[in-house]
Amino acid sequence: MKRRTYGQYIAYALTLGDFVVINAVFYLVSLCNPNVEELHSRLVWLLLNVAYLPVARLFSGTHKIRAVQMDRIMACSLQAVGCHLLLFVSLLYFMNVEAIGWKILAEFYILFSVLLMLWWTAARFCVKNYRIHGGNFVRVVVVGCRTTGIRVYNEMCSDEGFGYRCQGFFDIYCPPDFPYKHLYRGTLDDLAKFVEENRTEELFYTLSGENKEAVQLTLGLCDSSMIKFHYVPPVSPHLTRNFKLSSLGPLPVLEVNSTPLELPLNAALKRAFDITISSLFMVVSPLIFLPVSVAIKLSSPGPVLFRQRRTGYKGREFTCFKFRTMVENEDADLSQAGRNDSRVTKVGRWLRRTSVDELPQFINVLRGDMSVVGPRPHMLKHTEDYSAIIDEYMVRHLIKPGITGWAQVRGLRGGTDELWQMEKRVEHDIWYIEHWSLLLDVKIIIRTVINLFRKDENAF
């Protein structure tokens, strides 16, 4: 007997919220424009809601996807607004309704874009929080105890907000080096009985598709038991590039995608975004720079700003600015600050913990050396050392370095005493390069600001 779920009702509730938002925005616009008779027409209100019905249907799947990032949610909300604009204007034309006017339409859709984006983001956050606290979960099993199966399980566990509860692994045999032996439930012959007794809802198949008997057995079981089947091809973990699905006749083929910032339009958008954010900050920067400069001067002798040569875009060197947090020393360009480092001043310790020491890098952004968001720039010594032992290390320099980055908001900041720490940073930096979007930058900035108010053990 299948577990009764309420996931569909969550999707219905989110869609209902969409209609509340669109009607509330239209009502607000009508209040602001009382002399426009069309805004108070019942027909216009009806067409407004009818136009959103296919949009709600088209984007309903977005509310059901569990492993999706917030920036993708925001992008989909903007696409939904665009679809509604086309449908609504078309309905007004075919129904011979007098034109409302582009000025009023602009007011409505700008406000609708902002509020729908906020609503979808807030709703997604609430749903994820609900899952973290034990609600709206889905029971899954993984077929395959090899590398791909382990990667699937690790991704499921990486965010409790996905709501996956892995019941166990099944395989033809359990490899001796399998790290989750306590979750191994048996061979494929044991799978049917297990999923029936434990009311499994989804299955992730990670074995090779060449095993005809295993594929047919598993897929047939999913069909008869109404279990959602996911096929995860055993792609090498060394192929970390971003792929898109193509085909060669009936044969599916994965093609390497070009990175988004290779497109001139995207690069121009990112640069315009950087200039806008940095300019706004520089307007209010004296409120921060003046008291910080005085505190640094009083704490120890030396300059207020620390200048260091670092590796930037395409491996070019540039001078990176920071507030000085250490006493002047000869090892500043060779050795990172460690936990309880005696070189760090009392004022410097606070500056580093709050990341205020990085704020002068907005000057680097305006000069074109850096971006607001991107891989953190490393000192030349680190570039020399790590490029020799990490294969894809230099890939992170395909875009400009940033004041904050995807690795930093994911908890990968501070010292890199162990090699794996730098490898994880490089992995996150490459992911950011391959998945860049303007909304992802906004998301990272928001998470950076939120993290400033949280205690971070890696900030020292």
PDB file of C-alpha atoms in Angstrom, residues 110-363:
ATOM      1  CA  ILE A 110       7.231  45.194 -13.330  1.00  0.00           C
ATOM      2  CA  LEU A 111       5.439  44.901  -9.989  1.00  0.00           C
ATOM      3  CA  PHE A 112       4.133  41.440 -10.872  1.00  0.00           C
ATOM      4  CA  SER A 113       7.661  40.277 -11.776  1.00  0.00           C
ATOM      5  CA  VAL A 114       9.082  41.417  -8.455  1.00  0.00           C
ATOM      6  CA  LEU A 115       6.273  40.050  -6.286  1.00  0.00           C
ATOM      7  CA  LEU A 116       5.971  36.721  -8.119  1.00  0.00           C
ATOM      8  CA  MET A 117       9.731  36.206  -7.814  1.00  0.00           C
ATOM      9  CA  LEU A 118       9.583  36.993  -4.102  1.00  0.00           C
ATOM     10  CA  TRP A 119       6.555  34.736  -3.652  1.00  0.00           C
ATOM     11  CA  TRP A 120       8.134  31.764  -5.448  1.00  0.00           C
ATOM     12  CA  THR A 121      11.410  32.214  -3.571  1.00  0.00           C
ATOM     13  CA  ALA A 122       9.692  32.533  -0.180  1.00  0.00           C
ATOM     14  CA  ALA A 123       7.370  29.605  -0.939  1.00  0.00           C
ATOM     15  CA  ARG A 124      10.300  27.433  -1.980  1.00  0.00           C
ATOM     16  CA  PHE A 125      12.121  28.361   1.218  1.00  0.00           C
ATOM     17  CA  CYS A 126       9.071  27.425   3.305  1.00  0.00           C
ATOM     18  CA  VAL A 127       8.660  24.090   1.524  1.00  0.00           C
ATOM     19  CA  LYS A 128      12.349  23.269   2.008  1.00  0.00           C
ATOM     20  CA  ASN A 129      12.112  24.205   5.667  1.00  0.00           C
ATOM     21  CA  TYR A 130       9.036  21.971   5.981  1.00  0.00           C
ATOM     22  CA  ARG A 131      11.003  19.078   4.502  1.00  0.00           C
ATOM     23  CA  ILE A 132      13.949  19.712   6.804  1.00  0.00           C
ATOM     24  CA  HIS A 133      11.573  19.279   9.730  1.00  0.00           C
ATOM     25  CA  GLY A 134      10.294  15.942   8.419  1.00  0.00           C
ATOM     26  CA  GLY A 135       7.393  16.822   6.140  1.00  0.00           C
ATOM     27  CA  ASN A 136       6.785  16.198   2.433  1.00  0.00           C
ATOM     28  CA  PHE A 137       9.588  13.632   2.179  1.00  0.00           C
ATOM     29  CA  VAL A 138       9.862  10.908  -0.453  1.00  0.00           C
ATOM     30  CA  ARG A 139      11.176   7.376   0.137  1.00  0.00           C
ATOM     31  CA  VAL A 140      13.824   6.298  -2.366  1.00  0.00           C
ATOM     32  CA  VAL A 141      16.166   3.391  -3.024  1.00  0.00           C
ATOM     33  CA  VAL A 142      19.359   3.429  -5.061  1.00  0.00           C
ATOM     34  CA  VAL A 143      20.233   0.556  -7.370  1.00  0.00           C
ATOM     35  CA  GLY A 144      24.001   0.430  -7.608  1.00  0.00           C
ATOM     36  CA  CYS A 145      26.738   0.506  -4.977  1.00  0.00           C
ATOM     37  CA  ARG A 146      29.394   1.836  -7.339  1.00  0.00           C
ATOM     38  CA  THR A 147      30.743   5.360  -7.803  1.00  0.00           C
ATOM     39  CA  THR A 148      27.595   6.781  -9.429  1.00  0.00           C
ATOM     40  CA  GLY A 149      25.316   5.389  -6.719  1.00  0.00           C
ATOM     41  CA  ILE A 150      27.517   6.892  -4.022  1.00  0.00           C
ATOM     42  CA  ARG A 151      27.453  10.267  -5.795  1.00  0.00           C
ATOM     43  CA  VAL A 152      23.643  10.165  -6.026  1.00  0.00           C
ATOM     44  CA  TYR A 153      23.351   9.416  -2.313  1.00  0.00           C
ATOM     45  CA  ASN A 154      25.811  12.180  -1.390  1.00  0.00           C
ATOM     46  CA  GLU A 155      23.830  14.701  -3.429  1.00  0.00           C
ATOM     47  CA  MET A 156      20.593  13.636  -1.754  1.00  0.00           C
ATOM     48  CA  CYS A 157      22.186  14.164   1.649  1.00  0.00           C
ATOM     49  CA  SER A 158      23.817  17.479   0.688  1.00  0.00           C
ATOM     50  CA  ASP A 159      20.567  19.387   1.247  1.00  0.00           C
ATOM     51  CA  GLU A 160      17.883  18.168   3.659  1.00  0.00           C
ATOM     52  CA  GLY A 161      15.487  20.530   1.902  1.00  0.00           C
ATOM     53  CA  PHE A 162      15.325  18.113  -1.053  1.00  0.00           C
ATOM     54  CA  GLY A 163      13.275  15.829   1.198  1.00  0.00           C
ATOM     55  CA  TYR A 164      14.843  12.527   0.081  1.00  0.00           C
ATOM     56  CA  ARG A 165      14.903   9.642   2.540  1.00  0.00           C
ATOM     57  CA  CYS A 166      17.161   6.928   1.190  1.00  0.00           C
ATOM     58  CA  GLN A 167      15.959   3.527   2.379  1.00  0.00           C
ATOM     59  CA  GLY A 168      18.976   1.648   1.090  1.00  0.00           C
ATOM     60  CA  PHE A 169      21.116   0.339  -1.756  1.00  0.00           C
ATOM     61  CA  PHE A 170      20.650  -2.717  -3.940  1.00  0.00           C
ATOM     62  CA  ASP A 171      23.197  -4.262  -6.275  1.00  0.00           C
ATOM     63  CA  ILE A 172      24.273  -7.558  -7.781  1.00  0.00           C
ATOM     64  CA  TYR A 173      26.932  -7.592  -5.065  1.00  0.00           C
ATOM     65  CA  CYS A 174      28.277  -5.155  -2.461  1.00  0.00           C
ATOM     66  CA  PRO A 175      31.847  -3.995  -3.233  1.00  0.00           C
ATOM     67  CA  PRO A 176      34.249  -4.403  -0.283  1.00  0.00           C
ATOM     68  CA  ASP A 177      35.107  -0.673  -0.311  1.00  0.00           C
ATOM     69  CA  PHE A 178      31.473   0.494  -0.311  1.00  0.00           C
ATOM     70  CA  PRO A 179      31.303   3.239   2.364  1.00  0.00           C
ATOM     71  CA  TYR A 180      27.611   2.783   3.253  1.00  0.00           C
ATOM     72  CA  LYS A 181      27.467  -0.948   3.986  1.00  0.00           C
ATOM     73  CA  HIS A 182      24.931  -0.327   6.741  1.00  0.00           C
ATOM     74  CA  LEU A 183      22.508   0.753   3.997  1.00  0.00           C
ATOM     75  CA  TYR A 184      23.072  -2.250   1.725  1.00  0.00           C
ATOM     76  CA  ARG A 185      19.749  -4.143   1.591  1.00  0.00           C
ATOM     77  CA  GLY A 186      20.592  -7.027  -0.742  1.00  0.00           C
ATOM     78  CA  THR A 187      20.677  -8.066  -4.383  1.00  0.00           C
ATOM     79  CA  LEU A 188      18.168  -7.206  -7.082  1.00  0.00           C
ATOM     80  CA  ASP A 189      16.249 -10.376  -6.174  1.00  0.00           C
ATOM     81  CA  ASP A 190      15.447  -8.767  -2.811  1.00  0.00           C
ATOM     82  CA  LEU A 191      14.278  -5.486  -4.351  1.00  0.00           C
ATOM     83  CA  ALA A 192      10.610  -6.356  -5.066  1.00  0.00           C
ATOM     84  CA  LYS A 193       9.845  -7.525  -1.536  1.00  0.00           C
ATOM     85  CA  PHE A 194      11.648  -4.542   0.020  1.00  0.00           C
ATOM     86  CA  VAL A 195       9.871  -1.806  -1.964  1.00  0.00           C
ATOM     87  CA  GLU A 196       6.486  -3.411  -1.276  1.00  0.00           C
ATOM     88  CA  GLU A 197       7.058  -3.700   2.478  1.00  0.00           C
ATOM     89  CA  ASN A 198       8.631  -0.243   2.823  1.00  0.00           C
ATOM     90  CA  ARG A 199       6.308   1.679   0.463  1.00  0.00           C
ATOM     91  CA  THR A 200       9.135   2.993  -1.713  1.00  0.00           C
ATOM     92  CA  GLU A 201       8.104   5.867  -3.995  1.00  0.00           C
ATOM     93  CA  GLU A 202      11.128   6.538  -6.222  1.00  0.00           C
ATOM     94  CA  LEU A 203      14.089   4.516  -7.497  1.00  0.00           C
ATOM     95  CA  PHE A 204      17.424   5.753  -8.827  1.00  0.00           C
ATOM     96  CA  TYR A 205      19.085   3.263 -11.179  1.00  0.00           C
ATOM     97  CA  THR A 206      22.849   3.915 -11.398  1.00  0.00           C
ATOM     98  CA  LEU A 207      24.206   0.686 -12.913  1.00  0.00           C
ATOM     99  CA  SER A 208      25.342   0.343 -16.503  1.00  0.00           C
ATOM    100  CA  GLY A 209      22.507   0.262 -19.012  1.00  0.00           C
ATOM    101  CA  GLU A 210      24.282  -2.598 -20.807  1.00  0.00           C
ATOM    102  CA  ASN A 211      22.999  -5.076 -18.194  1.00  0.00           C
ATOM    103  CA  LYS A 212      19.754  -5.961 -19.990  1.00  0.00           C
ATOM    104  CA  GLU A 213      18.374  -8.300 -17.317  1.00  0.00           C
ATOM    105  CA  ALA A 214      18.958  -5.815 -14.468  1.00  0.00           C
ATOM    106  CA  VAL A 215      17.372  -2.939 -16.391  1.00  0.00           C
ATOM    107  CA  GLN A 216      14.298  -4.926 -17.403  1.00  0.00           C
ATOM    108  CA  LEU A 217      13.846  -6.329 -13.891  1.00  0.00           C
ATOM    109  CA  THR A 218      14.091  -2.916 -12.231  1.00  0.00           C
ATOM    110  CA  LEU A 219      12.030  -1.001 -14.786  1.00  0.00           C
ATOM    111  CA  GLY A 220       9.335  -3.666 -14.816  1.00  0.00           C
ATOM    112  CA  LEU A 221       9.141  -3.580 -11.030  1.00  0.00           C
ATOM    113  CA  CYS A 222       8.758   0.215 -11.057  1.00  0.00           C
ATOM    114  CA  ASP A 223       5.964   0.013 -13.639  1.00  0.00           C
ATOM    115  CA  SER A 224       4.016  -2.637 -11.733  1.00  0.00           C
ATOM    116  CA  SER A 225       4.518  -0.973  -8.335  1.00  0.00           C
ATOM    117  CA  MET A 226       3.942   2.594  -9.602  1.00  0.00           C
ATOM    118  CA  ILE A 227       7.411   3.688  -8.479  1.00  0.00           C
ATOM    119  CA  LYS A 228       9.013   6.668 -10.210  1.00  0.00           C
ATOM    120  CA  PHE A 229      12.087   5.468 -12.117  1.00  0.00           C
ATOM    121  CA  HIS A 230      15.201   7.656 -12.517  1.00  0.00           C
ATOM    122  CA  TYR A 231      18.115   6.540 -14.682  1.00  0.00           C
ATOM    123  CA  VAL A 232      21.455   8.076 -13.713  1.00  0.00           C
ATOM    124  CA  PRO A 233      24.108   7.144 -16.306  1.00  0.00           C
ATOM    125  CA  PRO A 234      27.477   6.190 -14.800  1.00  0.00           C
ATOM    126  CA  VAL A 235      29.297   9.267 -16.098  1.00  0.00           C
ATOM    127  CA  SER A 236      32.909   9.457 -14.946  1.00  0.00           C
ATOM    128  CA  PRO A 237      33.381  11.746 -11.911  1.00  0.00           C
ATOM    129  CA  HIS A 238      36.347  13.215 -13.770  1.00  0.00           C
ATOM    130  CA  LEU A 239      33.972  14.660 -16.395  1.00  0.00           C
ATOM    131  CA  THR A 240      32.964  17.691 -14.349  1.00  0.00           C
ATOM    132  CA  ARG A 241      31.953  19.906 -17.259  1.00  0.00           C
ATOM    133  CA  ASN A 242      28.371  21.015 -17.871  1.00  0.00           C
ATOM    134  CA  PHE A 243      26.565  18.841 -20.422  1.00  0.00           C
ATOM    135  CA  LYS A 244      23.378  19.060 -22.455  1.00  0.00           C
ATOM    136  CA  LEU A 245      21.412  16.082 -23.783  1.00  0.00           C
ATOM    137  CA  SER A 246      21.514  15.563 -27.516  1.00  0.00           C
ATOM    138  CA  SER A 247      20.993  12.499 -29.730  1.00  0.00           C
ATOM    139  CA  LEU A 248      22.558  10.545 -32.545  1.00  0.00           C
ATOM    140  CA  GLY A 249      19.493   8.958 -34.112  1.00  0.00           C
ATOM    141  CA  PRO A 250      17.806   7.113 -31.216  1.00  0.00           C
ATOM    142  CA  LEU A 251      21.073   7.136 -29.220  1.00  0.00           C
ATOM    143  CA  PRO A 252      21.244   9.774 -26.426  1.00  0.00           C
ATOM    144  CA  VAL A 253      24.473  11.760 -26.441  1.00  0.00           C
ATOM    145  CA  LEU A 254      25.875  14.189 -23.854  1.00  0.00           C
ATOM    146  CA  GLU A 255      27.492  17.278 -25.372  1.00  0.00           C
ATOM    147  CA  VAL A 256      29.783  19.685 -23.536  1.00  0.00           C
ATOM    148  CA  ASN A 257      28.068  23.044 -23.109  1.00  0.00           C
ATOM    149  CA  SER A 258      29.901  26.315 -23.634  1.00  0.00           C
ATOM    150  CA  THR A 259      30.115  28.358 -20.455  1.00  0.00           C
ATOM    151  CA  PRO A 260      27.469  31.129 -20.196  1.00  0.00           C
ATOM    152  CA  LEU A 261      29.989  33.965 -19.838  1.00  0.00           C
ATOM    153  CA  GLU A 262      31.544  33.101 -23.199  1.00  0.00           C
ATOM    154  CA  LEU A 263      28.520  34.821 -24.744  1.00  0.00           C
ATOM    155  CA  PRO A 264      29.216  38.570 -25.190  1.00  0.00           C
ATOM    156  CA  LEU A 265      25.737  39.559 -23.985  1.00  0.00           C
ATOM    157  CA  ASN A 266      26.121  37.654 -20.709  1.00  0.00           C
ATOM    158  CA  ALA A 267      29.597  39.104 -20.169  1.00  0.00           C
ATOM    159  CA  ALA A 268      28.233  42.612 -20.747  1.00  0.00           C
ATOM    160  CA  LEU A 269      25.336  42.008 -18.325  1.00  0.00           C
ATOM    161  CA  LYS A 270      27.700  40.791 -15.628  1.00  0.00           C
ATOM    162  CA  ARG A 271      30.007  43.788 -16.102  1.00  0.00           C
ATOM    163  CA  ALA A 272      27.070  46.230 -15.967  1.00  0.00           C
ATOM    164  CA  PHE A 273      25.857  44.499 -12.805  1.00  0.00           C
ATOM    165  CA  ASP A 274      29.332  44.788 -11.252  1.00  0.00           C
ATOM    166  CA  ILE A 275      29.615  48.493 -12.038  1.00  0.00           C
ATOM    167  CA  THR A 276      26.121  49.198 -10.676  1.00  0.00           C
ATOM    168  CA  ILE A 277      26.660  47.335  -7.380  1.00  0.00           C
ATOM    169  CA  SER A 278      30.167  48.729  -6.866  1.00  0.00           C
ATOM    170  CA  SER A 279      29.110  52.306  -7.643  1.00  0.00           C
ATOM    171  CA  LEU A 280      26.232  52.102  -5.174  1.00  0.00           C
ATOM    172  CA  PHE A 281      28.580  50.765  -2.518  1.00  0.00           C
ATOM    173  CA  MET A 282      31.228  53.421  -3.116  1.00  0.00           C
ATOM    174  CA  VAL A 283      28.617  56.121  -2.493  1.00  0.00           C
ATOM    175  CA  VAL A 284      28.135  54.915   1.099  1.00  0.00           C
ATOM    176  CA  SER A 285      31.670  53.542   1.582  1.00  0.00           C
ATOM    177  CA  PRO A 286      32.956  56.536   3.610  1.00  0.00           C
ATOM    178  CA  LEU A 287      30.588  55.525   6.420  1.00  0.00           C
ATOM    179  CA  ILE A 288      32.581  52.287   6.704  1.00  0.00           C
ATOM    180  CA  PHE A 289      36.037  53.204   5.422  1.00  0.00           C
ATOM    181  CA  LEU A 290      36.663  56.181   7.717  1.00  0.00           C
ATOM    182  CA  PRO A 291      36.071  54.489  11.114  1.00  0.00           C
ATOM    183  CA  VAL A 292      37.799  51.290   9.955  1.00  0.00           C
ATOM    184  CA  SER A 293      40.838  53.264   8.765  1.00  0.00           C
ATOM    185  CA  VAL A 294      41.114  55.034  12.116  1.00  0.00           C
ATOM    186  CA  ALA A 295      40.836  51.715  14.000  1.00  0.00           C
ATOM    187  CA  ILE A 296      43.555  50.115  11.866  1.00  0.00           C
ATOM    188  CA  LYS A 297      45.910  53.066  12.385  1.00  0.00           C
ATOM    189  CA  LEU A 298      45.382  52.971  16.147  1.00  0.00           C
ATOM    190  CA  SER A 299      45.831  49.191  16.376  1.00  0.00           C
ATOM    191  CA  SER A 300      49.337  48.933  14.861  1.00  0.00           C
ATOM    192  CA  PRO A 301      51.820  50.929  12.756  1.00  0.00           C
ATOM    193  CA  GLY A 302      51.588  50.567   8.992  1.00  0.00           C
ATOM    194  CA  PRO A 303      49.347  51.442   6.043  1.00  0.00           C
ATOM    195  CA  VAL A 304      45.561  51.146   6.129  1.00  0.00           C
ATOM    196  CA  LEU A 305      45.354  49.177   2.892  1.00  0.00           C
ATOM    197  CA  PHE A 306      47.199  45.930   2.246  1.00  0.00           C
ATOM    198  CA  ARG A 307      48.221  45.451  -1.384  1.00  0.00           C
ATOM    199  CA  GLN A 308      49.002  41.980  -2.668  1.00  0.00           C
ATOM    200  CA  ARG A 309      49.709  40.578  -6.119  1.00  0.00           C
ATOM    201  CA  ARG A 310      47.172  37.883  -6.960  1.00  0.00           C
ATOM    202  CA  THR A 311      46.175  35.750  -9.936  1.00  0.00           C
ATOM    203  CA  GLY A 312      43.259  37.092 -11.943  1.00  0.00           C
ATOM    204  CA  TYR A 313      41.441  36.621 -15.224  1.00  0.00           C
ATOM    205  CA  LYS A 314      43.203  34.119 -17.522  1.00  0.00           C
ATOM    206  CA  GLY A 315      46.143  33.924 -15.116  1.00  0.00           C
ATOM    207  CA  ARG A 316      47.050  37.616 -15.287  1.00  0.00           C
ATOM    208  CA  GLU A 317      48.466  39.195 -12.150  1.00  0.00           C
ATOM    209  CA  PHE A 318      46.819  42.209 -10.518  1.00  0.00           C
ATOM    210  CA  THR A 319      47.105  44.178  -7.294  1.00  0.00           C
ATOM    211  CA  CYS A 320      44.343  43.190  -4.876  1.00  0.00           C
ATOM    212  CA  PHE A 321      43.287  45.652  -2.137  1.00  0.00           C
ATOM    213  CA  LYS A 322      42.288  44.720   1.407  1.00  0.00           C
ATOM    214  CA  PHE A 323      42.172  46.442   4.762  1.00  0.00           C
ATOM    215  CA  ARG A 324      45.350  45.526   6.597  1.00  0.00           C
ATOM    216  CA  THR A 325      44.584  42.953   9.287  1.00  0.00           C
ATOM    217  CA  MET A 326      48.129  41.916  10.262  1.00  0.00           C
ATOM    218  CA  VAL A 327      51.225  43.546  11.585  1.00  0.00           C
ATOM    219  CA  GLU A 328      53.662  44.108   8.739  1.00  0.00           C
ATOM    220  CA  ASN A 329      55.636  40.905   8.100  1.00  0.00           C
ATOM    221  CA  GLU A 330      57.784  39.320   5.401  1.00  0.00           C
ATOM    222  CA  ASP A 331      55.616  36.186   5.061  1.00  0.00           C
ATOM    223  CA  ALA A 332      52.390  37.970   4.067  1.00  0.00           C
ATOM    224  CA  ASP A 333      52.761  36.931   0.402  1.00  0.00           C
ATOM    225  CA  LEU A 334      53.800  33.374   1.225  1.00  0.00           C
ATOM    226  CA  SER A 335      51.667  32.179   4.104  1.00  0.00           C
ATOM    227  CA  GLN A 336      47.914  32.410   4.725  1.00  0.00           C
ATOM    228  CA  ALA A 337      46.630  33.563   8.078  1.00  0.00           C
ATOM    229  CA  GLY A 338      45.894  30.554  10.274  1.00  0.00           C
ATOM    230  CA  ARG A 339      43.706  30.031  13.295  1.00  0.00           C
ATOM    231  CA  ASN A 340      45.068  32.056  16.253  1.00  0.00           C
ATOM    232  CA  ASP A 341      47.758  33.541  13.983  1.00  0.00           C
ATOM    233  CA  SER A 342      49.937  35.888  16.051  1.00  0.00           C
ATOM    234  CA  ARG A 343      50.368  38.220  13.059  1.00  0.00           C
ATOM    235  CA  VAL A 344      46.667  39.194  13.103  1.00  0.00           C
ATOM    236  CA  THR A 345      45.840  42.285  15.161  1.00  0.00           C
ATOM    237  CA  LYS A 346      42.785  42.542  17.428  1.00  0.00           C
ATOM    238  CA  VAL A 347      41.083  44.905  14.985  1.00  0.00           C
ATOM    239  CA  GLY A 348      42.184  42.682  12.111  1.00  0.00           C
ATOM    240  CA  ARG A 349      40.609  39.638  13.714  1.00  0.00           C
ATOM    241  CA  TRP A 350      37.238  41.400  13.793  1.00  0.00           C
ATOM    242  CA  LEU A 351      37.663  42.633  10.225  1.00  0.00           C
ATOM    243  CA  ARG A 352      38.415  39.121   8.993  1.00  0.00           C
ATOM    244  CA  ARG A 353      35.596  37.513  10.955  1.00  0.00           C
ATOM    245  CA  THR A 354      33.052  39.949   9.480  1.00  0.00           C
ATOM    246  CA  SER A 355      34.701  40.048   6.007  1.00  0.00           C
ATOM    247  CA  VAL A 356      34.910  43.847   6.238  1.00  0.00           C
ATOM    248  CA  ASP A 357      38.588  43.523   5.247  1.00  0.00           C
ATOM    249  CA  GLU A 358      37.456  42.537   1.725  1.00  0.00           C
ATOM    250  CA  LEU A 359      35.404  45.692   1.058  1.00  0.00           C
ATOM    251  CA  PRO A 360      38.229  47.689  -0.618  1.00  0.00           C
ATOM    252  CA  GLN A 361      38.051  45.119  -3.406  1.00  0.00           C
ATOM    253  CA  PHE A 362      35.066  47.034  -4.778  1.00  0.00           C
ATOM    254  CA  ILE A 363      37.808  49.368  -6.079  1.00  0.00           C
TER     255      ILE A 363
END
